[in-house]
Amino acid sequence: TDTLTLRALDKKLATAIDAMDCGRGKEFHDVFDEFLDLSLGLMANNPNPHQVELLTRMRDNVEYKDTFVEAINAYGEAAVGYHDPLGDVFMERISHGHNGQFFTPEEMCRMTAQITEATNGYINDPTCGSGRMLLAGLKLAREKGMEPWLCGQDLSYTCAKMTLLNLMVNRARGYVTCGNTLLYDCKNWTYYRIERVFTLDGNILSTYWQYSMTDVDAVDAKRTTWLVDVMQKGLWVERSKAPSEVKEQQETINQ
């Protein structure tokens, strides 16, 4: 897809997200976050209270539902070919470079991926922004018949959510964390771990678990019940590390 077409699709997405305000008078960045939370809430195994609130609003408000459907369709149309429309809309309408939040141009991401050997292991970006560096690595690896694990981390919740949505739409496997990479204060991080369900007709359904180090046991219990239910239906789940395994790893590192 040529650059002019991508820009037009990015603009179409921004317009569609703007319409989700539905006359409430909210700032664009608030509506943008709603779009991210609602999109991810539909794919979460354990949606958080805010996502549940937005899902309930969508169920009860026809106008809100219709504008969201327009926005998610515009996003799907713009995200073809591993393009990152979320990052472009974020920079154009929200950050304007604030706090240095200009993301690496996609052409530079592709060049970086090309000079870095494609891998079937882990691709890590400790300052992932909207995840476009991970998407470039994923595209190159898949062209070589590989399927890497993608690991993104960012201090910003909005950035972490953009990365998570971009990875899930591209049916990637991996995880995203929101926290300060430099401080490594993992007890205060939020974790998003993607798990892929392979259906009987060969499709891949992406879902995820979200948790912190304070609610590991509760999430583990829900995850175990979910896994049993899914496997009883004859489906196969490509599992990431369980929340409890992540906690044990972090405790070992801290020691």
PDB file of C-alpha atoms in Angstrom:
ATOM      1  CA  THR A   1       0.000   0.000   0.000  1.00  0.00           C
ATOM      2  CA  ASP A   2       1.443   3.381  -1.006  1.00  0.00           C
ATOM      3  CA  THR A   3       2.136   6.158   1.476  1.00  0.00           C
ATOM      4  CA  LEU A   4      -0.714   8.433   0.334  1.00  0.00           C
ATOM      5  CA  THR A   5      -3.230   5.620   0.719  1.00  0.00           C
ATOM      6  CA  LEU A   6      -1.957   4.804   4.206  1.00  0.00           C
ATOM      7  CA  ARG A   7      -2.234   8.454   5.229  1.00  0.00           C
ATOM      8  CA  ALA A   8      -5.820   8.547   3.970  1.00  0.00           C
ATOM      9  CA  LEU A   9      -6.629   5.399   5.942  1.00  0.00           C
ATOM     10  CA  ASP A  10      -4.977   6.870   9.066  1.00  0.00           C
ATOM     11  CA  LYS A  11      -7.135   9.991   8.668  1.00  0.00           C
ATOM     12  CA  LYS A  12     -10.233   7.844   8.223  1.00  0.00           C
ATOM     13  CA  LEU A  13      -9.403   6.041  11.486  1.00  0.00           C
ATOM     14  CA  ALA A  14      -8.896   9.327  13.366  1.00  0.00           C
ATOM     15  CA  THR A  15     -12.243  10.632  12.091  1.00  0.00           C
ATOM     16  CA  ALA A  16     -13.988   7.413  13.127  1.00  0.00           C
ATOM     17  CA  ILE A  17     -12.477   7.525  16.626  1.00  0.00           C
ATOM     18  CA  ASP A  18     -13.496  11.180  16.924  1.00  0.00           C
ATOM     19  CA  ALA A  19     -17.097  10.172  16.201  1.00  0.00           C
ATOM     20  CA  MET A  20     -17.074   7.834  19.236  1.00  0.00           C
ATOM     21  CA  ASP A  21     -17.387  10.958  21.405  1.00  0.00           C
ATOM     22  CA  CYS A  22     -21.104  10.968  20.484  1.00  0.00           C
ATOM     23  CA  GLY A  23     -21.521  14.592  21.533  1.00  0.00           C
ATOM     24  CA  ARG A  24     -20.100  14.156  25.048  1.00  0.00           C
ATOM     25  CA  GLY A  25     -17.498  16.901  24.542  1.00  0.00           C
ATOM     26  CA  LYS A  26     -14.498  14.728  25.443  1.00  0.00           C
ATOM     27  CA  GLU A  27     -10.943  15.458  24.336  1.00  0.00           C
ATOM     28  CA  PHE A  28      -9.611  13.296  21.510  1.00  0.00           C
ATOM     29  CA  HIS A  29      -6.999  11.600  23.707  1.00  0.00           C
ATOM     30  CA  ASP A  30      -9.763  10.408  26.065  1.00  0.00           C
ATOM     31  CA  VAL A  31     -11.808   8.972  23.199  1.00  0.00           C
ATOM     32  CA  PHE A  32      -8.670   7.391  21.724  1.00  0.00           C
ATOM     33  CA  ASP A  33      -8.023   5.615  25.036  1.00  0.00           C
ATOM     34  CA  GLU A  34     -11.660   4.483  25.077  1.00  0.00           C
ATOM     35  CA  PHE A  35     -11.193   2.982  21.623  1.00  0.00           C
ATOM     36  CA  LEU A  36      -8.116   1.081  22.817  1.00  0.00           C
ATOM     37  CA  ASP A  37      -9.780  -0.116  26.026  1.00  0.00           C
ATOM     38  CA  LEU A  38     -12.966  -1.193  24.268  1.00  0.00           C
ATOM     39  CA  SER A  39     -11.092  -3.015  21.493  1.00  0.00           C
ATOM     40  CA  LEU A  40      -8.902  -4.830  24.011  1.00  0.00           C
ATOM     41  CA  GLY A  41     -11.843  -5.485  26.329  1.00  0.00           C
ATOM     42  CA  LEU A  42     -13.446  -7.556  23.578  1.00  0.00           C
ATOM     43  CA  MET A  43     -10.330  -9.751  23.425  1.00  0.00           C
ATOM     44  CA  ALA A  44      -9.529  -9.973  27.143  1.00  0.00           C
ATOM     45  CA  ASN A  45     -10.128 -13.138  29.142  1.00  0.00           C
ATOM     46  CA  ASN A  46     -10.355 -11.007  32.284  1.00  0.00           C
ATOM     47  CA  PRO A  47     -11.505  -7.494  31.306  1.00  0.00           C
ATOM     48  CA  ASN A  48     -10.819  -4.868  33.936  1.00  0.00           C
ATOM     49  CA  PRO A  49     -13.633  -2.783  35.498  1.00  0.00           C
ATOM     50  CA  HIS A  50     -13.146   0.113  33.057  1.00  0.00           C
ATOM     51  CA  GLN A  51     -13.337  -2.228  30.078  1.00  0.00           C
ATOM     52  CA  VAL A  52     -16.487  -3.830  31.503  1.00  0.00           C
ATOM     53  CA  GLU A  53     -18.020  -0.359  31.871  1.00  0.00           C
ATOM     54  CA  LEU A  54     -17.251   0.453  28.227  1.00  0.00           C
ATOM     55  CA  LEU A  55     -18.538  -2.926  27.011  1.00  0.00           C
ATOM     56  CA  THR A  56     -21.780  -2.317  28.929  1.00  0.00           C
ATOM     57  CA  ARG A  57     -22.118   1.146  27.381  1.00  0.00           C
ATOM     58  CA  MET A  58     -21.632  -0.321  23.920  1.00  0.00           C
ATOM     59  CA  ARG A  59     -24.305  -2.942  24.622  1.00  0.00           C
ATOM     60  CA  ASP A  60     -26.814  -0.376  25.845  1.00  0.00           C
ATOM     61  CA  ASN A  61     -26.067   2.554  23.518  1.00  0.00           C
ATOM     62  CA  VAL A  62     -26.730   1.931  19.834  1.00  0.00           C
ATOM     63  CA  GLU A  63     -25.018   5.121  18.642  1.00  0.00           C
ATOM     64  CA  TYR A  64     -21.897   4.368  20.668  1.00  0.00           C
ATOM     65  CA  LYS A  65     -21.824   0.789  19.338  1.00  0.00           C
ATOM     66  CA  ASP A  66     -22.242   1.910  15.733  1.00  0.00           C
ATOM     67  CA  THR A  67     -19.457   4.485  15.965  1.00  0.00           C
ATOM     68  CA  PHE A  68     -17.141   1.935  17.589  1.00  0.00           C
ATOM     69  CA  VAL A  69     -17.842  -0.591  14.824  1.00  0.00           C
ATOM     70  CA  GLU A  70     -16.952   2.081  12.259  1.00  0.00           C
ATOM     71  CA  ALA A  71     -13.712   2.815  14.129  1.00  0.00           C
ATOM     72  CA  ILE A  72     -12.620  -0.802  14.544  1.00  0.00           C
ATOM     73  CA  ASN A  73     -13.355  -1.456  10.856  1.00  0.00           C
ATOM     74  CA  ALA A  74     -11.290   1.608   9.916  1.00  0.00           C
ATOM     75  CA  TYR A  75      -8.461   0.332  12.093  1.00  0.00           C
ATOM     76  CA  GLY A  76      -8.578  -3.111  10.487  1.00  0.00           C
ATOM     77  CA  GLU A  77      -8.511  -1.527   7.031  1.00  0.00           C
ATOM     78  CA  ALA A  78      -5.542   0.691   7.903  1.00  0.00           C
ATOM     79  CA  ALA A  79      -3.531  -2.002   9.719  1.00  0.00           C
ATOM     80  CA  VAL A  80      -2.890  -4.106   6.614  1.00  0.00           C
ATOM     81  CA  GLY A  81       0.679  -5.115   5.828  1.00  0.00           C
ATOM     82  CA  TYR A  82       1.881  -4.653   9.437  1.00  0.00           C
ATOM     83  CA  HIS A  83       1.192  -0.913   9.239  1.00  0.00           C
ATOM     84  CA  ASP A  84       0.790   0.933  12.551  1.00  0.00           C
ATOM     85  CA  PRO A  85      -2.067   3.432  12.155  1.00  0.00           C
ATOM     86  CA  LEU A  86      -2.463   3.831  15.920  1.00  0.00           C
ATOM     87  CA  GLY A  87       1.010   5.316  16.281  1.00  0.00           C
ATOM     88  CA  ASP A  88       0.426   7.722  13.409  1.00  0.00           C
ATOM     89  CA  VAL A  89      -2.899   8.928  14.818  1.00  0.00           C
ATOM     90  CA  PHE A  90      -1.358   9.243  18.295  1.00  0.00           C
ATOM     91  CA  MET A  91       1.492  11.438  17.036  1.00  0.00           C
ATOM     92  CA  GLU A  92      -0.755  13.529  14.786  1.00  0.00           C
ATOM     93  CA  ARG A  93      -3.593  14.145  17.222  1.00  0.00           C
ATOM     94  CA  ILE A  94      -2.247  13.590  20.737  1.00  0.00           C
ATOM     95  CA  SER A  95       1.483  13.748  21.442  1.00  0.00           C
ATOM     96  CA  HIS A  96       2.694  16.264  18.823  1.00  0.00           C
ATOM     97  CA  GLY A  97       6.145  15.141  19.962  1.00  0.00           C
ATOM     98  CA  HIS A  98       5.347  15.864  23.640  1.00  0.00           C
ATOM     99  CA  ASN A  99       7.948  14.268  25.930  1.00  0.00           C
ATOM    100  CA  GLY A 100       9.803  13.067  22.856  1.00  0.00           C
ATOM    101  CA  GLN A 101       6.936  10.852  21.729  1.00  0.00           C
ATOM    102  CA  PHE A 102       7.789  10.786  18.068  1.00  0.00           C
ATOM    103  CA  PHE A 103       7.861   7.104  17.128  1.00  0.00           C
ATOM    104  CA  THR A 104      10.492   5.656  14.812  1.00  0.00           C
ATOM    105  CA  PRO A 105       9.304   5.963  11.179  1.00  0.00           C
ATOM    106  CA  GLU A 106       8.187   2.624   9.763  1.00  0.00           C
ATOM    107  CA  GLU A 107      10.821   2.798   7.025  1.00  0.00           C
ATOM    108  CA  MET A 108      13.522   3.006   9.713  1.00  0.00           C
ATOM    109  CA  CYS A 109      11.922   0.104  11.591  1.00  0.00           C
ATOM    110  CA  ARG A 110      12.061  -2.023   8.447  1.00  0.00           C
ATOM    111  CA  MET A 111      15.700  -1.086   7.862  1.00  0.00           C
ATOM    112  CA  THR A 112      16.574  -1.958  11.464  1.00  0.00           C
ATOM    113  CA  ALA A 113      14.846  -5.312  11.122  1.00  0.00           C
ATOM    114  CA  GLN A 114      16.748  -6.025   7.915  1.00  0.00           C
ATOM    115  CA  ILE A 115      20.178  -5.357   9.436  1.00  0.00           C
ATOM    116  CA  THR A 116      19.257  -7.448  12.481  1.00  0.00           C
ATOM    117  CA  GLU A 117      19.196 -11.180  11.857  1.00  0.00           C
ATOM    118  CA  ALA A 118      15.668 -12.600  11.791  1.00  0.00           C
ATOM    119  CA  THR A 119      15.001 -14.904  14.708  1.00  0.00           C
ATOM    120  CA  ASN A 120      12.675 -17.659  15.787  1.00  0.00           C
ATOM    121  CA  GLY A 121      13.324 -16.765  19.430  1.00  0.00           C
ATOM    122  CA  TYR A 122      12.563 -13.475  21.188  1.00  0.00           C
ATOM    123  CA  ILE A 123      12.408  -9.941  19.817  1.00  0.00           C
ATOM    124  CA  ASN A 124      12.469  -7.443  22.663  1.00  0.00           C
ATOM    125  CA  ASP A 125      11.812  -3.698  22.669  1.00  0.00           C
ATOM    126  CA  PRO A 126      12.099  -2.141  26.165  1.00  0.00           C
ATOM    127  CA  THR A 127      10.715   1.199  24.907  1.00  0.00           C
ATOM    128  CA  CYS A 128       8.176  -0.119  22.443  1.00  0.00           C
ATOM    129  CA  GLY A 129       5.967   2.944  21.855  1.00  0.00           C
ATOM    130  CA  SER A 130       3.168   1.698  19.626  1.00  0.00           C
ATOM    131  CA  GLY A 131       5.022  -1.527  18.770  1.00  0.00           C
ATOM    132  CA  ARG A 132       6.101  -0.745  15.229  1.00  0.00           C
ATOM    133  CA  MET A 133       9.667  -1.998  15.736  1.00  0.00           C
ATOM    134  CA  LEU A 134       8.224  -5.328  16.881  1.00  0.00           C
ATOM    135  CA  LEU A 135       5.889  -5.430  13.881  1.00  0.00           C
ATOM    136  CA  ALA A 136       8.824  -4.880  11.503  1.00  0.00           C
ATOM    137  CA  GLY A 137      10.736  -7.736  13.123  1.00  0.00           C
ATOM    138  CA  LEU A 138       7.659  -9.969  12.983  1.00  0.00           C
ATOM    139  CA  LYS A 139       7.103  -9.265   9.287  1.00  0.00           C
ATOM    140  CA  LEU A 140      10.700 -10.077   8.363  1.00  0.00           C
ATOM    141  CA  ALA A 141      10.776 -13.222  10.507  1.00  0.00           C
ATOM    142  CA  ARG A 142       7.539 -14.526   8.976  1.00  0.00           C
ATOM    143  CA  GLU A 143       8.875 -13.915   5.481  1.00  0.00           C
ATOM    144  CA  LYS A 144      11.665 -16.318   6.443  1.00  0.00           C
ATOM    145  CA  GLY A 145       9.230 -18.883   7.860  1.00  0.00           C
ATOM    146  CA  MET A 146       9.829 -18.012  11.515  1.00  0.00           C
ATOM    147  CA  GLU A 147       7.405 -17.150  14.325  1.00  0.00           C
ATOM    148  CA  PRO A 148       9.208 -15.210  17.090  1.00  0.00           C
ATOM    149  CA  TRP A 149       7.985 -14.231  20.543  1.00  0.00           C
ATOM    150  CA  LEU A 150       7.530 -10.471  20.766  1.00  0.00           C
ATOM    151  CA  CYS A 151       8.250  -8.698  24.045  1.00  0.00           C
ATOM    152  CA  GLY A 152       7.315  -5.026  24.372  1.00  0.00           C
ATOM    153  CA  GLN A 153       7.531  -2.693  27.335  1.00  0.00           C
ATOM    154  CA  ASP A 154       6.713   0.969  27.829  1.00  0.00           C
ATOM    155  CA  LEU A 155       6.194   3.392  30.690  1.00  0.00           C
ATOM    156  CA  SER A 156       2.976   4.724  29.115  1.00  0.00           C
ATOM    157  CA  TYR A 157      -0.275   2.786  29.485  1.00  0.00           C
ATOM    158  CA  THR A 158      -1.513   4.215  26.182  1.00  0.00           C
ATOM    159  CA  CYS A 159       1.635   3.011  24.403  1.00  0.00           C
ATOM    160  CA  ALA A 160       1.437  -0.429  26.011  1.00  0.00           C
ATOM    161  CA  LYS A 161      -2.184  -0.761  24.902  1.00  0.00           C
ATOM    162  CA  MET A 162      -1.376   0.357  21.338  1.00  0.00           C
ATOM    163  CA  THR A 163       1.384  -2.254  21.161  1.00  0.00           C
ATOM    164  CA  LEU A 164      -0.860  -4.975  22.560  1.00  0.00           C
ATOM    165  CA  LEU A 165      -3.645  -4.235  20.082  1.00  0.00           C
ATOM    166  CA  ASN A 166      -1.206  -4.088  17.157  1.00  0.00           C
ATOM    167  CA  LEU A 167       0.321  -7.443  18.124  1.00  0.00           C
ATOM    168  CA  MET A 168      -3.014  -9.151  18.610  1.00  0.00           C
ATOM    169  CA  VAL A 169      -4.478  -7.899  15.322  1.00  0.00           C
ATOM    170  CA  ASN A 170      -1.428  -9.378  13.585  1.00  0.00           C
ATOM    171  CA  ARG A 171      -1.911 -12.653  15.528  1.00  0.00           C
ATOM    172  CA  ALA A 172       1.528 -12.363  17.095  1.00  0.00           C
ATOM    173  CA  ARG A 173       2.589 -14.300  20.143  1.00  0.00           C
ATOM    174  CA  GLY A 174       4.274 -12.660  23.100  1.00  0.00           C
ATOM    175  CA  TYR A 175       3.578 -10.202  25.872  1.00  0.00           C
ATOM    176  CA  VAL A 176       3.537  -6.504  26.727  1.00  0.00           C
ATOM    177  CA  THR A 177       4.285  -4.891  30.072  1.00  0.00           C
ATOM    178  CA  CYS A 178       3.649  -1.376  31.305  1.00  0.00           C
ATOM    179  CA  GLY A 179       6.380  -0.210  33.646  1.00  0.00           C
ATOM    180  CA  ASN A 180       9.691   1.567  33.973  1.00  0.00           C
ATOM    181  CA  THR A 181      12.351  -0.571  32.300  1.00  0.00           C
ATOM    182  CA  LEU A 182      15.189   1.336  33.954  1.00  0.00           C
ATOM    183  CA  LEU A 183      13.901   1.012  37.519  1.00  0.00           C
ATOM    184  CA  TYR A 184      12.823  -2.619  37.065  1.00  0.00           C
ATOM    185  CA  ASP A 185      10.215  -2.113  39.779  1.00  0.00           C
ATOM    186  CA  CYS A 186       8.267  -5.159  38.608  1.00  0.00           C
ATOM    187  CA  LYS A 187       5.835  -5.280  41.529  1.00  0.00           C
ATOM    188  CA  ASN A 188       4.191  -2.131  40.146  1.00  0.00           C
ATOM    189  CA  TRP A 189       4.069  -3.243  36.516  1.00  0.00           C
ATOM    190  CA  THR A 190       0.997  -4.297  34.584  1.00  0.00           C
ATOM    191  CA  TYR A 191       1.374  -7.436  32.477  1.00  0.00           C
ATOM    192  CA  TYR A 192      -0.485  -8.377  29.299  1.00  0.00           C
ATOM    193  CA  ARG A 193       0.217 -11.945  28.150  1.00  0.00           C
ATOM    194  CA  ILE A 194      -1.101 -13.064  24.768  1.00  0.00           C
ATOM    195  CA  GLU A 195      -2.351 -16.604  24.228  1.00  0.00           C
ATOM    196  CA  ARG A 196      -3.413 -17.910  20.823  1.00  0.00           C
ATOM    197  CA  VAL A 197      -6.266 -20.362  20.339  1.00  0.00           C
ATOM    198  CA  PHE A 198      -6.091 -22.538  17.231  1.00  0.00           C
ATOM    199  CA  THR A 199      -9.564 -23.440  15.989  1.00  0.00           C
ATOM    200  CA  LEU A 200     -10.607 -26.660  14.275  1.00  0.00           C
ATOM    201  CA  ASP A 201     -10.771 -24.905  10.888  1.00  0.00           C
ATOM    202  CA  GLY A 202      -7.171 -23.653  11.177  1.00  0.00           C
ATOM    203  CA  ASN A 203      -7.839 -20.084  12.277  1.00  0.00           C
ATOM    204  CA  ILE A 204      -6.035 -18.312  15.116  1.00  0.00           C
ATOM    205  CA  LEU A 205      -7.964 -16.405  17.777  1.00  0.00           C
ATOM    206  CA  SER A 206      -5.877 -14.031  19.874  1.00  0.00           C
ATOM    207  CA  THR A 207      -6.745 -13.412  23.498  1.00  0.00           C
ATOM    208  CA  TYR A 208      -4.836 -12.222  26.545  1.00  0.00           C
ATOM    209  CA  TRP A 209      -4.626 -12.062  30.335  1.00  0.00           C
ATOM    210  CA  GLN A 210      -3.896  -8.872  32.248  1.00  0.00           C
ATOM    211  CA  TYR A 211      -2.598  -8.793  35.802  1.00  0.00           C
ATOM    212  CA  SER A 212      -0.099  -7.348  38.245  1.00  0.00           C
ATOM    213  CA  MET A 213       2.058  -9.052  40.844  1.00  0.00           C
ATOM    214  CA  THR A 214      -0.689  -8.452  43.428  1.00  0.00           C
ATOM    215  CA  ASP A 215      -3.446 -10.510  41.784  1.00  0.00           C
ATOM    216  CA  VAL A 216      -1.453 -13.423  40.376  1.00  0.00           C
ATOM    217  CA  ASP A 217      -3.320 -16.189  42.245  1.00  0.00           C
ATOM    218  CA  ALA A 218      -6.758 -14.941  41.186  1.00  0.00           C
ATOM    219  CA  VAL A 219      -5.732 -14.673  37.533  1.00  0.00           C
ATOM    220  CA  ASP A 220      -4.054 -18.092  37.639  1.00  0.00           C
ATOM    221  CA  ALA A 221      -7.284 -19.667  38.924  1.00  0.00           C
ATOM    222  CA  LYS A 222      -9.370 -18.090  36.142  1.00  0.00           C
ATOM    223  CA  ARG A 223      -6.767 -19.079  33.559  1.00  0.00           C
ATOM    224  CA  THR A 224      -6.752 -22.730  34.661  1.00  0.00           C
ATOM    225  CA  THR A 225     -10.551 -22.931  34.414  1.00  0.00           C
ATOM    226  CA  TRP A 226     -10.463 -21.280  30.994  1.00  0.00           C
ATOM    227  CA  LEU A 227      -7.774 -23.647  29.684  1.00  0.00           C
ATOM    228  CA  VAL A 228      -9.752 -26.716  30.756  1.00  0.00           C
ATOM    229  CA  ASP A 229     -12.897 -25.380  29.079  1.00  0.00           C
ATOM    230  CA  VAL A 230     -11.112 -24.549  25.826  1.00  0.00           C
ATOM    231  CA  MET A 231      -9.300 -27.894  25.604  1.00  0.00           C
ATOM    232  CA  GLN A 232     -12.510 -29.796  26.323  1.00  0.00           C
ATOM    233  CA  LYS A 233     -13.864 -28.235  23.150  1.00  0.00           C
ATOM    234  CA  GLY A 234     -11.013 -29.848  21.224  1.00  0.00           C
ATOM    235  CA  LEU A 235      -9.128 -26.609  20.628  1.00  0.00           C
ATOM    236  CA  TRP A 236      -5.400 -26.107  21.084  1.00  0.00           C
ATOM    237  CA  VAL A 237      -3.960 -23.212  23.047  1.00  0.00           C
ATOM    238  CA  GLU A 238      -0.443 -21.926  22.493  1.00  0.00           C
ATOM    239  CA  ARG A 239       0.267 -20.860  26.045  1.00  0.00           C
ATOM    240  CA  SER A 240       2.599 -18.176  27.311  1.00  0.00           C
ATOM    241  CA  LYS A 241       4.111 -18.297  30.776  1.00  0.00           C
ATOM    242  CA  ALA A 242       1.465 -18.438  33.498  1.00  0.00           C
ATOM    243  CA  PRO A 243       1.182 -15.426  35.837  1.00  0.00           C
ATOM    244  CA  SER A 244       2.599 -17.467  38.728  1.00  0.00           C
ATOM    245  CA  GLU A 245       5.644 -18.430  36.632  1.00  0.00           C
ATOM    246  CA  VAL A 246       6.297 -14.772  35.870  1.00  0.00           C
ATOM    247  CA  LYS A 247       6.060 -13.892  39.562  1.00  0.00           C
ATOM    248  CA  GLU A 248       8.540 -16.641  40.491  1.00  0.00           C
ATOM    249  CA  GLN A 249      10.948 -15.410  37.809  1.00  0.00           C
ATOM    250  CA  GLN A 250      10.698 -11.810  39.032  1.00  0.00           C
ATOM    251  CA  GLU A 251      11.268 -12.854  42.652  1.00  0.00           C
ATOM    252  CA  THR A 252      14.364 -14.805  41.617  1.00  0.00           C
ATOM    253  CA  ILE A 253      15.720 -11.795  39.733  1.00  0.00           C
ATOM    254  CA  ASN A 254      15.055  -9.493  42.690  1.00  0.00           C
ATOM    255  CA  GLN A 255      17.023 -11.781  44.976  1.00  0.00           C
TER     256      GLN A 255
END
